[in-house]
PDB file of C-alpha atoms and ligand atoms in Angstrom:
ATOM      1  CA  UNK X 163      12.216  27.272  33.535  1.00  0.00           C
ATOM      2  CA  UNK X 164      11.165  27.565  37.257  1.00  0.00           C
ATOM      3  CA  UNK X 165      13.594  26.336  40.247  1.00  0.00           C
ATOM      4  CA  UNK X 166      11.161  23.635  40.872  1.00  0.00           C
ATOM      5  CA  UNK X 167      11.012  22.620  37.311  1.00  0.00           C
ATOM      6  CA  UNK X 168      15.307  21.907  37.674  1.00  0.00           C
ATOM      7  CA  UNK X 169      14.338  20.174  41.113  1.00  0.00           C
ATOM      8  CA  UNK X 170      15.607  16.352  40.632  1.00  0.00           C
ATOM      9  CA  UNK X 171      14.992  13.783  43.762  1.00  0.00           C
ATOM     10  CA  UNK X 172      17.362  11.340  43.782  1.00  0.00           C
ATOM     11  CA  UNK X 173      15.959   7.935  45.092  1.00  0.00           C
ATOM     12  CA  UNK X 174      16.800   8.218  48.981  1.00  0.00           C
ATOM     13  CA  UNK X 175      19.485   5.270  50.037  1.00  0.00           C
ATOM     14  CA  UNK X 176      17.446   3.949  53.312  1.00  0.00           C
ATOM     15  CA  UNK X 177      14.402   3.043  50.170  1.00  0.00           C
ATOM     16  CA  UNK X 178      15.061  -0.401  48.205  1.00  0.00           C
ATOM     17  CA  UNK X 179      14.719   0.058  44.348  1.00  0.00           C
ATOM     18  CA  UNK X 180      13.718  -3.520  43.966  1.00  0.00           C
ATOM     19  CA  UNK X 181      11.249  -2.905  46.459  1.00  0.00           C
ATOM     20  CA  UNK X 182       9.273  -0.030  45.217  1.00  0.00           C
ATOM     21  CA  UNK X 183       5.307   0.113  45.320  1.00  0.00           C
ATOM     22  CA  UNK X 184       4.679   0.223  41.679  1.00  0.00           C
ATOM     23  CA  UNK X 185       1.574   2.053  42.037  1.00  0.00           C
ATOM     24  CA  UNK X 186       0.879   4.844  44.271  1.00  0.00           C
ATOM     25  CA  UNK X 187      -2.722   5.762  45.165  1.00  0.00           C
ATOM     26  CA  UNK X 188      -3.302   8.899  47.121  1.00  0.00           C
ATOM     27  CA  UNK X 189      -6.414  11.004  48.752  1.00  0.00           C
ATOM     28  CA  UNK X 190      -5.484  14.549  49.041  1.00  0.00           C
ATOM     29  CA  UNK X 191      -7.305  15.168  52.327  1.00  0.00           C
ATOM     30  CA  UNK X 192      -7.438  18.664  54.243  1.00  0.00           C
ATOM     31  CA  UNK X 193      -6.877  21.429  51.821  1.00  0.00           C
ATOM     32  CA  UNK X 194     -10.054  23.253  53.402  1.00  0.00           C
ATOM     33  CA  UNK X 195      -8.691  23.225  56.945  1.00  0.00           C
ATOM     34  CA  UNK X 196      -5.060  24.278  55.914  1.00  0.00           C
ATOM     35  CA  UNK X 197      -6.342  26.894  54.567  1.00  0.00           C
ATOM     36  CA  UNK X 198      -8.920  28.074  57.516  1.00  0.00           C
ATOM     37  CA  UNK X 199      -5.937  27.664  60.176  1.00  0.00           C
ATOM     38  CA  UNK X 200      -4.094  30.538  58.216  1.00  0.00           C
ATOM     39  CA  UNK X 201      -7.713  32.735  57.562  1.00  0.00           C
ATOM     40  CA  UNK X 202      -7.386  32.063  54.138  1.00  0.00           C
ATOM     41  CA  UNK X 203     -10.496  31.002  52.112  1.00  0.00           C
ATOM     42  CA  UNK X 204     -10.357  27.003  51.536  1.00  0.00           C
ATOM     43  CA  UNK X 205      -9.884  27.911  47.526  1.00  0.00           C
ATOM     44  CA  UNK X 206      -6.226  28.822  48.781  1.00  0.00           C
ATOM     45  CA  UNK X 207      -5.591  25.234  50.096  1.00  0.00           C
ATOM     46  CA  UNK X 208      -6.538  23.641  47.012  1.00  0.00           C
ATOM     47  CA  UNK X 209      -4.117  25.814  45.296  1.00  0.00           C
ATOM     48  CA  UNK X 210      -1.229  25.156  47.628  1.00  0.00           C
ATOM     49  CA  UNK X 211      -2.494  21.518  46.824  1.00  0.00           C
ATOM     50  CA  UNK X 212      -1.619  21.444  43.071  1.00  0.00           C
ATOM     51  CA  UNK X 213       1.862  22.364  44.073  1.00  0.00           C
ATOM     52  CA  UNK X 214       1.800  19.278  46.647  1.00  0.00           C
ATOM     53  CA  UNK X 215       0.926  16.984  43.919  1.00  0.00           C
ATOM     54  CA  UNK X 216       2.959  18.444  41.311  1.00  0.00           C
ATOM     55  CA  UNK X 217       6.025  17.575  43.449  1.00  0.00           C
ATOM     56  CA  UNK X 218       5.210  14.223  44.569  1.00  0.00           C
ATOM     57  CA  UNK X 219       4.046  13.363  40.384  1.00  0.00           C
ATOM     58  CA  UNK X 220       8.034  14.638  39.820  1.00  0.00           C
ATOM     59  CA  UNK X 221       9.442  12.589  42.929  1.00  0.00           C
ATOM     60  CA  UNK X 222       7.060   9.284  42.242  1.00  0.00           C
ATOM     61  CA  UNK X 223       9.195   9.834  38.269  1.00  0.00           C
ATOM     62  CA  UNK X 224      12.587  10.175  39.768  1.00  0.00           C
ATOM     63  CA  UNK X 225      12.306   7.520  41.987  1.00  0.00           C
ATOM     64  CA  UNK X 226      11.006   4.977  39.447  1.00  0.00           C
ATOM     65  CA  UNK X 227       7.515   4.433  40.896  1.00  0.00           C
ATOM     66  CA  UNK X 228       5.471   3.424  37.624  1.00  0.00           C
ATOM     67  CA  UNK X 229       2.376   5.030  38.261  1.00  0.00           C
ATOM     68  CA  UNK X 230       0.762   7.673  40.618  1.00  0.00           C
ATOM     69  CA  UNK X 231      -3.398   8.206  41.131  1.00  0.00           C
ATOM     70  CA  UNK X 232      -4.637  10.913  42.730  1.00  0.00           C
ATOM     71  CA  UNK X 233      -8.409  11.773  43.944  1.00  0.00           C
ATOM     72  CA  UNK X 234      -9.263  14.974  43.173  1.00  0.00           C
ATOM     73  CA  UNK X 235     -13.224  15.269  42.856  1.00  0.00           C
ATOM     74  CA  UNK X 236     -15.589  12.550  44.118  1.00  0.00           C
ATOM     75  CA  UNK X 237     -19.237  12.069  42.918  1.00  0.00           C
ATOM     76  CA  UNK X 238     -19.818  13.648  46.521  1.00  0.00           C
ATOM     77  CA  UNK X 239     -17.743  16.826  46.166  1.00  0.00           C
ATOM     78  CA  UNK X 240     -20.685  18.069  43.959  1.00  0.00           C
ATOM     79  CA  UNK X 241     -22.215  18.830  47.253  1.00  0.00           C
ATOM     80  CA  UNK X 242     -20.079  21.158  48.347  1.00  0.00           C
ATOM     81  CA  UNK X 243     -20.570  25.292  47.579  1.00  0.00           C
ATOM     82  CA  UNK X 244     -21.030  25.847  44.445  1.00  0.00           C
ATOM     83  CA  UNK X 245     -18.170  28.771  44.185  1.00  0.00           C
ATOM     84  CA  UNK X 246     -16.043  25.854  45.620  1.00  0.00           C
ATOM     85  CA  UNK X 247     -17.117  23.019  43.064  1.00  0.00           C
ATOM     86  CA  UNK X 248     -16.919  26.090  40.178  1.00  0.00           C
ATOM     87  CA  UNK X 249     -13.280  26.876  41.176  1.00  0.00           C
ATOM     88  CA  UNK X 250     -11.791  23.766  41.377  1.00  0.00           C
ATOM     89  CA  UNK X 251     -13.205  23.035  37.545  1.00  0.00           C
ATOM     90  CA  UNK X 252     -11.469  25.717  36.560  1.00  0.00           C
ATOM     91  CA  UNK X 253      -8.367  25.448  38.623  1.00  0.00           C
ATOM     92  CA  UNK X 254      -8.317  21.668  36.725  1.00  0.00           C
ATOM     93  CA  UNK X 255      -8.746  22.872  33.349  1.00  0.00           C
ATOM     94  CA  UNK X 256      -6.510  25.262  34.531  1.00  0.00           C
ATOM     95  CA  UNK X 257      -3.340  23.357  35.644  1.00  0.00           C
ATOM     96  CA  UNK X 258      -3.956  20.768  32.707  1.00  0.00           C
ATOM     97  CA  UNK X 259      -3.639  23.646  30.334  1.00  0.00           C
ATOM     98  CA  UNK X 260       0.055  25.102  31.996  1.00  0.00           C
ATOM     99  CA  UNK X 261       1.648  21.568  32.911  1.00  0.00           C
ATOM    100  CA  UNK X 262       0.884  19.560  29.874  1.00  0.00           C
ATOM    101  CA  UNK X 263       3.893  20.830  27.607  1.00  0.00           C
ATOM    102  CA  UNK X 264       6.225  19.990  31.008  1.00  0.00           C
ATOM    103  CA  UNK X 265       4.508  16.614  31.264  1.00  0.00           C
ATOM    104  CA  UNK X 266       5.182  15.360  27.266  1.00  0.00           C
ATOM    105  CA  UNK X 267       8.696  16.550  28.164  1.00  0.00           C
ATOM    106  CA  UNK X 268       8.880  14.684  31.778  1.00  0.00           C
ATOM    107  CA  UNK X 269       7.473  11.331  28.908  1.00  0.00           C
ATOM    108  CA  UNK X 270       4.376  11.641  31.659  1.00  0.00           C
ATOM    109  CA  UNK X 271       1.139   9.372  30.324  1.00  0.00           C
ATOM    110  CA  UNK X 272      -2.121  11.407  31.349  1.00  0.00           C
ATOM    111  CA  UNK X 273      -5.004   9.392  32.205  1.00  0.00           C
ATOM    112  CA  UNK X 274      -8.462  10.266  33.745  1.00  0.00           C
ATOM    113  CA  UNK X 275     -11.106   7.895  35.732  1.00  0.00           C
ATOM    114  CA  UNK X 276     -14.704   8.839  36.893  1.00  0.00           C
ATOM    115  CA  UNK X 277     -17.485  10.092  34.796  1.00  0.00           C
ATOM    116  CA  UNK X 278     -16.006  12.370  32.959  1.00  0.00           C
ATOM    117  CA  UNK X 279     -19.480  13.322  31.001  1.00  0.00           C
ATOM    118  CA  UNK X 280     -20.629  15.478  33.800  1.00  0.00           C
ATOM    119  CA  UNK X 281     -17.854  17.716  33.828  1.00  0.00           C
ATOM    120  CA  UNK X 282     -18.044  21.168  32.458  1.00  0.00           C
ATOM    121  CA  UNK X 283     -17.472  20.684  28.254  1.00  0.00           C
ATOM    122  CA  UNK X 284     -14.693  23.181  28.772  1.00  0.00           C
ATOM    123  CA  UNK X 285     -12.840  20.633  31.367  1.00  0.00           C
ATOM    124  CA  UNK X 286     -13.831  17.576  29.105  1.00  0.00           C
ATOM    125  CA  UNK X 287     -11.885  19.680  25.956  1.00  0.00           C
ATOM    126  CA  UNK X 288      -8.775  19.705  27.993  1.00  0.00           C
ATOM    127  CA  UNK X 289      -8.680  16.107  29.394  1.00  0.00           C
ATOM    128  CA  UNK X 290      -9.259  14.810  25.782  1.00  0.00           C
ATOM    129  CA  UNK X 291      -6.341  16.897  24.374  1.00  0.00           C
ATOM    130  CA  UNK X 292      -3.971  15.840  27.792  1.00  0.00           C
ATOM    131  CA  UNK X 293      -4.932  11.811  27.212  1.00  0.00           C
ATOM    132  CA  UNK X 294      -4.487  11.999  23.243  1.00  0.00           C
ATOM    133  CA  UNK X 295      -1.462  13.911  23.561  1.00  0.00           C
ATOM    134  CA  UNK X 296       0.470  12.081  26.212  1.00  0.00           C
ATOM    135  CA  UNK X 297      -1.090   8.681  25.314  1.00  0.00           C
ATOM    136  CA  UNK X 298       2.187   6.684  23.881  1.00  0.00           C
ATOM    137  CA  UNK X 299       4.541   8.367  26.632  1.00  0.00           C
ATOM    138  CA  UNK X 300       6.162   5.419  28.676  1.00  0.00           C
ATOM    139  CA  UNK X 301       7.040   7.318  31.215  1.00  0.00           C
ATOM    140  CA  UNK X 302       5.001   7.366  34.810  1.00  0.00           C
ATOM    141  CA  UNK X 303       1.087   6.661  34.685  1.00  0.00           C
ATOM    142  CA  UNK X 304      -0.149   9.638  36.191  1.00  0.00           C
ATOM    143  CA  UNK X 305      -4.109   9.130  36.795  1.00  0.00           C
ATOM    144  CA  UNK X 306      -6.715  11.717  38.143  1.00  0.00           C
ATOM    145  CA  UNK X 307      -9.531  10.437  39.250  1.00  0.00           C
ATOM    146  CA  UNK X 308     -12.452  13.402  38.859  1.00  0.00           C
ATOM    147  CA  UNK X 309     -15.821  12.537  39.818  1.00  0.00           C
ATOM    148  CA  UNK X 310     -15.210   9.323  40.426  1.00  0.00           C
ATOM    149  CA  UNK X 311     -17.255   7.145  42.612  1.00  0.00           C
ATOM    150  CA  UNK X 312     -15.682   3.567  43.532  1.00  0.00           C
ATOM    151  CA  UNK X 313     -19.757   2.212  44.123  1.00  0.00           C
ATOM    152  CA  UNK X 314     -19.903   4.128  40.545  1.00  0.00           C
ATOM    153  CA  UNK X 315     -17.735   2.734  38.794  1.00  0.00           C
ATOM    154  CA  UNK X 316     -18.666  -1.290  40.030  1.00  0.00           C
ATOM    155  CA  UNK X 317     -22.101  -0.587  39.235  1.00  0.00           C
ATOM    156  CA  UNK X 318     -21.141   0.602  35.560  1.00  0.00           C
ATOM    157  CA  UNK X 319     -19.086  -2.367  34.937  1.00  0.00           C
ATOM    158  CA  UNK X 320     -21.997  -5.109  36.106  1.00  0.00           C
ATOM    159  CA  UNK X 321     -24.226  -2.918  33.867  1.00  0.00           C
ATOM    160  CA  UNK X 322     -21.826  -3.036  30.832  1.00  0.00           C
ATOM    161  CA  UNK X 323     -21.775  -6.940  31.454  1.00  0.00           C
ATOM    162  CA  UNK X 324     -25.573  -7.712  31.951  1.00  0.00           C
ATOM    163  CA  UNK X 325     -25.902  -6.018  28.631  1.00  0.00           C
ATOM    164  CA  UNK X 326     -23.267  -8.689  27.167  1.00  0.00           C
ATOM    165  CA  UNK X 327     -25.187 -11.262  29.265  1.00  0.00           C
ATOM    166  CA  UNK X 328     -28.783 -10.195  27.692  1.00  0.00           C
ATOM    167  CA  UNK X 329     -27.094  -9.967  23.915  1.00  0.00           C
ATOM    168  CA  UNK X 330     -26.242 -13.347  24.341  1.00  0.00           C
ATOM    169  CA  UNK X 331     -22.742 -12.588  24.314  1.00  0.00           C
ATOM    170  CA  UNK X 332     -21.553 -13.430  27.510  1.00  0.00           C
ATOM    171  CA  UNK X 333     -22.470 -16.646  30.125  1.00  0.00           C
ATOM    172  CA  UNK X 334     -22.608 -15.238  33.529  1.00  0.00           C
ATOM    173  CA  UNK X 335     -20.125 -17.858  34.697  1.00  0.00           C
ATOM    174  CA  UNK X 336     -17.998 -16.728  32.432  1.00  0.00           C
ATOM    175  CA  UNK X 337     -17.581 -13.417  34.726  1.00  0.00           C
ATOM    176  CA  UNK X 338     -14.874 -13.602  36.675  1.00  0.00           C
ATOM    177  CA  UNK X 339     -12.409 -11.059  38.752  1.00  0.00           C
ATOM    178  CA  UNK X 340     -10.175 -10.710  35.756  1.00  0.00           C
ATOM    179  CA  UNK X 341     -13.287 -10.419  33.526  1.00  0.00           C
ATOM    180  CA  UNK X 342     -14.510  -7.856  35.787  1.00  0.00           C
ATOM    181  CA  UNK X 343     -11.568  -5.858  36.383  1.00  0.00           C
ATOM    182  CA  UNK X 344     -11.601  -5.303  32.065  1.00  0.00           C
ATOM    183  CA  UNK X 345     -14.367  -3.236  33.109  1.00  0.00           C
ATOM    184  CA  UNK X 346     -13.420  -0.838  34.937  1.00  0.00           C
ATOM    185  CA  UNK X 347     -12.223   2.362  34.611  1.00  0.00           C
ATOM    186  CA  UNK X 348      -8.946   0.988  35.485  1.00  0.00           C
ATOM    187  CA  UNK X 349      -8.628  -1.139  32.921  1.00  0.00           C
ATOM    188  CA  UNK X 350      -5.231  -2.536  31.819  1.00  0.00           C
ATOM    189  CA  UNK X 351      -3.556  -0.481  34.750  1.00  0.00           C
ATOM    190  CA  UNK X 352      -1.892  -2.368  38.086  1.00  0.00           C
ATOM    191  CA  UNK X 353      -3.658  -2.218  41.073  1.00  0.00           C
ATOM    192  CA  UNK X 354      -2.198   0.785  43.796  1.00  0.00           C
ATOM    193  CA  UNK X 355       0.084  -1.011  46.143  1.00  0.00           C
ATOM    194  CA  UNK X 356       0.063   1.704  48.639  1.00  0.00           C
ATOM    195  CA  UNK X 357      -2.658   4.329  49.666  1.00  0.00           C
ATOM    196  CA  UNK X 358      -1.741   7.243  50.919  1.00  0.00           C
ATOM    197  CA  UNK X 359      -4.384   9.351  52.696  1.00  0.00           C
ATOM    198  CA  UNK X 360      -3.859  12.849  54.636  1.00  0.00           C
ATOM    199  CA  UNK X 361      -5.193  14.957  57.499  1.00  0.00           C
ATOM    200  CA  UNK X 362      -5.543  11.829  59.415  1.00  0.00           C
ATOM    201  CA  UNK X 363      -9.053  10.609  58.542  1.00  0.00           C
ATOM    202  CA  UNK X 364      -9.323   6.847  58.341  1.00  0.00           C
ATOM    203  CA  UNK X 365     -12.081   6.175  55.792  1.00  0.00           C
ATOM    204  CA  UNK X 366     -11.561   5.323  52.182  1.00  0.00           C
ATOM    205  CA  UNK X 367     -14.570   7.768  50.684  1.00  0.00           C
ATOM    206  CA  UNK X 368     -15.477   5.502  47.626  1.00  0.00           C
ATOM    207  CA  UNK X 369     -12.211   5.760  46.466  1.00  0.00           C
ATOM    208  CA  UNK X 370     -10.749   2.503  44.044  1.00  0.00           C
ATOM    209  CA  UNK X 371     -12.881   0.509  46.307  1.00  0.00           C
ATOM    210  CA  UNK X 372     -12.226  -2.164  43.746  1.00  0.00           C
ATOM    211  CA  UNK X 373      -8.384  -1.125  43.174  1.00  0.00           C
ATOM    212  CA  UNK X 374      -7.603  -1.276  46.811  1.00  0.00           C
ATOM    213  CA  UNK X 375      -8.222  -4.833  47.696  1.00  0.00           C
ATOM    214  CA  UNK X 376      -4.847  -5.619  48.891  1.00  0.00           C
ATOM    215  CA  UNK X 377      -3.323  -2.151  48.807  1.00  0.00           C
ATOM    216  CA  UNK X 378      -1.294  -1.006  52.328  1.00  0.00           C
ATOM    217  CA  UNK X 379      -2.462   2.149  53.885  1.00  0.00           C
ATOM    218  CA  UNK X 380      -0.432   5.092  55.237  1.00  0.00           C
ATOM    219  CA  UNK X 381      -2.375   7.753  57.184  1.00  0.00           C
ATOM    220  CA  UNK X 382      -0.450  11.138  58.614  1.00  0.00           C
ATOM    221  CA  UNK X 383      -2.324  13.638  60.355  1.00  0.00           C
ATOM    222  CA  UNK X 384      -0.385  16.066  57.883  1.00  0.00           C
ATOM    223  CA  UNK X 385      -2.898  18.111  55.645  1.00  0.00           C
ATOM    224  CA  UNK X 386      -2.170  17.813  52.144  1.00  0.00           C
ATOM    225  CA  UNK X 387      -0.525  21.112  50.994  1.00  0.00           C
ATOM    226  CA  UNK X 388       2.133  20.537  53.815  1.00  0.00           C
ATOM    227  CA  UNK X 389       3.081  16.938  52.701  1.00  0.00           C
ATOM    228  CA  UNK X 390       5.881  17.206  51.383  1.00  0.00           C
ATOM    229  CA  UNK X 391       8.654  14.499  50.066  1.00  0.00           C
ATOM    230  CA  UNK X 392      10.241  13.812  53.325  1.00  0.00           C
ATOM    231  CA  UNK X 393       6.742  12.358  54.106  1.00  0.00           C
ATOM    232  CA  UNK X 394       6.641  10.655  50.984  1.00  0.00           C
ATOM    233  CA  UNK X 395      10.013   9.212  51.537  1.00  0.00           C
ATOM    234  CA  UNK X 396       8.663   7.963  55.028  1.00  0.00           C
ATOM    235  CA  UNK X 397       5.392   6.673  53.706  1.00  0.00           C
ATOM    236  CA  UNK X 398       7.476   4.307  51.136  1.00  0.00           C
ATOM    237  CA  UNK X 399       9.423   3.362  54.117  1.00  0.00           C
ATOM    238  CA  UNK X 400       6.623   2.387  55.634  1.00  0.00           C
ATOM    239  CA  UNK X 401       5.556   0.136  52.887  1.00  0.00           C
ATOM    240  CA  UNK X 402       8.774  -1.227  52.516  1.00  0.00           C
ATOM    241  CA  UNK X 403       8.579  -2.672  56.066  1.00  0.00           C
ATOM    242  CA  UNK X 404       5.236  -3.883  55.577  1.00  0.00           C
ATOM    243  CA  UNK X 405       4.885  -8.309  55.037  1.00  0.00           C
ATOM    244  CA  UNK X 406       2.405  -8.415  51.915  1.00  0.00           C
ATOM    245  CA  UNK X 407       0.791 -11.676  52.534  1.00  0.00           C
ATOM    246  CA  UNK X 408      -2.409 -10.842  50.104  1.00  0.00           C
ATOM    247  CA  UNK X 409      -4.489 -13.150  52.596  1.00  0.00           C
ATOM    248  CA  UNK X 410      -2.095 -15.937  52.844  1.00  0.00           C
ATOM    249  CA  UNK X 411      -0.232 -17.012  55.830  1.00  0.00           C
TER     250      UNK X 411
HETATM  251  C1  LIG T 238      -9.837  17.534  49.773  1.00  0.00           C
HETATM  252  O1  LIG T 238      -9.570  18.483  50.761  1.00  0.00           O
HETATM  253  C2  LIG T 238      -9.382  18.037  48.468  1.00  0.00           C
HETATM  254  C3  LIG T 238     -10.155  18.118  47.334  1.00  0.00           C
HETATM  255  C4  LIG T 238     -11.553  17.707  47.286  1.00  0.00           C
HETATM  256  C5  LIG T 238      -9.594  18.664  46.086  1.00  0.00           C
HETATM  257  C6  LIG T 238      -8.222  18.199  45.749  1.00  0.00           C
HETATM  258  C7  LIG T 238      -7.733  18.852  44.532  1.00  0.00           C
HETATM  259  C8  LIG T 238      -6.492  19.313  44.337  1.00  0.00           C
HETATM  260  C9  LIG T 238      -5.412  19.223  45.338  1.00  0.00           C
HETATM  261  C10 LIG T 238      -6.148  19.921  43.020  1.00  0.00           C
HETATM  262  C11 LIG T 238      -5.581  18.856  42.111  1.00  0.00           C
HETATM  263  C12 LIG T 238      -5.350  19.400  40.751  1.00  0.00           C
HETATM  264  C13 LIG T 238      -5.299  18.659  39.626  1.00  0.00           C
HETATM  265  C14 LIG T 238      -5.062  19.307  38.322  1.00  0.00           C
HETATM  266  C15 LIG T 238      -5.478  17.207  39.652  1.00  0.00           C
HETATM  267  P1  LIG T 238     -10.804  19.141  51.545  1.00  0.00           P
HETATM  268  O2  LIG T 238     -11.257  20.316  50.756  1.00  0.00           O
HETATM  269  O3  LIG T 238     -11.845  18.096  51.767  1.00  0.00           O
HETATM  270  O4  LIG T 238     -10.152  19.581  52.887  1.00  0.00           O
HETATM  271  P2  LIG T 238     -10.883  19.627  54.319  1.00  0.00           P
HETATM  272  O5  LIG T 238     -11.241  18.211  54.659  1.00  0.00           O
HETATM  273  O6  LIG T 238      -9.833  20.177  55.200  1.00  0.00           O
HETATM  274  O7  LIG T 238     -12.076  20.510  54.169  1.00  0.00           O
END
């Protein structure tokens, strides 16, 4: 067992318990540039990256935080170098692999959103063996979203209903926002109540664009590998000060 595997975070005393965002959404932004301020390749960032997320999944568990999505690979990312796109396949398939005996222990439920289908079959093996295996475990919802496109998934879902519609199954008035939600990727699962987003950028980039209705946002100009869980700690803070008023006065 590693020293950060013994690691325990005890829920700070300036955070409310009763208060806790239930669902924690977060964009892992500036991995490249972390790395290219130290004259390492940008590969390097995304591996100091895992270790960023690895410790907020285990501090989102010990707080009591019931579930924790993270976006690692948008339908844009394709785009990037191929060596980039090729390593951070296999640095997924990779961490799924070494983590998922620690995460039936830590009673951690695996999930997966985006379309998984275009993913190297290799990568697809080891999601399908991380959900089946880690499906009944009650513990925290920990969801990767891997190309995954927000405008994606919404256009899926109206697809999957205009093909009820046509089949005769399904009046369109009978489509509403809970109808609709069914539909999504998401299925089943809260919405986040707090996004999270680092290296200071203020854009959303197609990320739960459904999900994040109502969610409250916390940007830091901190790049990903160096957030750490006194940032987390403030960014719950944060949240905890904020007046939800979901559009009402
Ligand atoms: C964005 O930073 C980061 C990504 C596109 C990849 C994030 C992936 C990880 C941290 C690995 C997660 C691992 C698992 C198993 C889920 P960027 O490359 O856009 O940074 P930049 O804006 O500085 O270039």
């Amino acid at each position: 067992m590693t020293a950060e595997q013994t690691v325990q975070y005890p829920l700070p005393q300036e955070l409310h318990r009763d208060r806790l965002p239930r669902h924690v959404a977060v964009i892992m932004d500036g991995n490249g540039r972390w790395a290219k301020r130290r004259g390492l390749p940008r590969i390097m960032g995304h591996r100091r990256g895992v270790d960023t997320l690895k410790k907020l999944l285990r501090c989102s568990r010990d707080w009591g935080i019931g579930a924790l999505t993270a976006y690692a690979f948008s339908t844009e990312n394709w785009g990037r170098p191929l060596e980039e796109v090729e390593f951070l396949m296999t640095l997924f398939e990779r961490v799924l692999r070494q983590e998922l005996k620690e995460m039936m222990a830590e009673n951690v439920c695996i999930n997966f959103v985006g379309n998984l289908k275009a993913l190297p079959q290799s990568l697809q093996a080891e999601i399908y063996r991380a959900v089946q295996l880690t499906r009944s475990n009650a513990g925290i919802r920990f969801t990767i979203a891997t190309n995954y496109g927000g405008r994606q998934e919404i256009v899926q879902a109206a697809q999957n209903l205009a093909v009820q519609v046509q089949k005769g199954l399904l009046q369109p008035d009978e489509i509403d926002e809970a109808l609709f939600s069914r539909h999504l990727y998401t299925a089943g699962a809260p919405d986040p109540d707090l996004l999270i987003r680092t290296s200071g950028e203020m854009r959303i980039s197609n990320f739960l664009l459904w999900q994040l209705a109502y969610a409250e946002f916390y940007v830091t100009d901190t790049l990903w590998p160096d957030f750490d869980v006194t940032e987390f700690h403030q960014a719950i803070a944060a949240y905890q000060q904020r007046e939800r008023r979901f559009g009402k006065v």
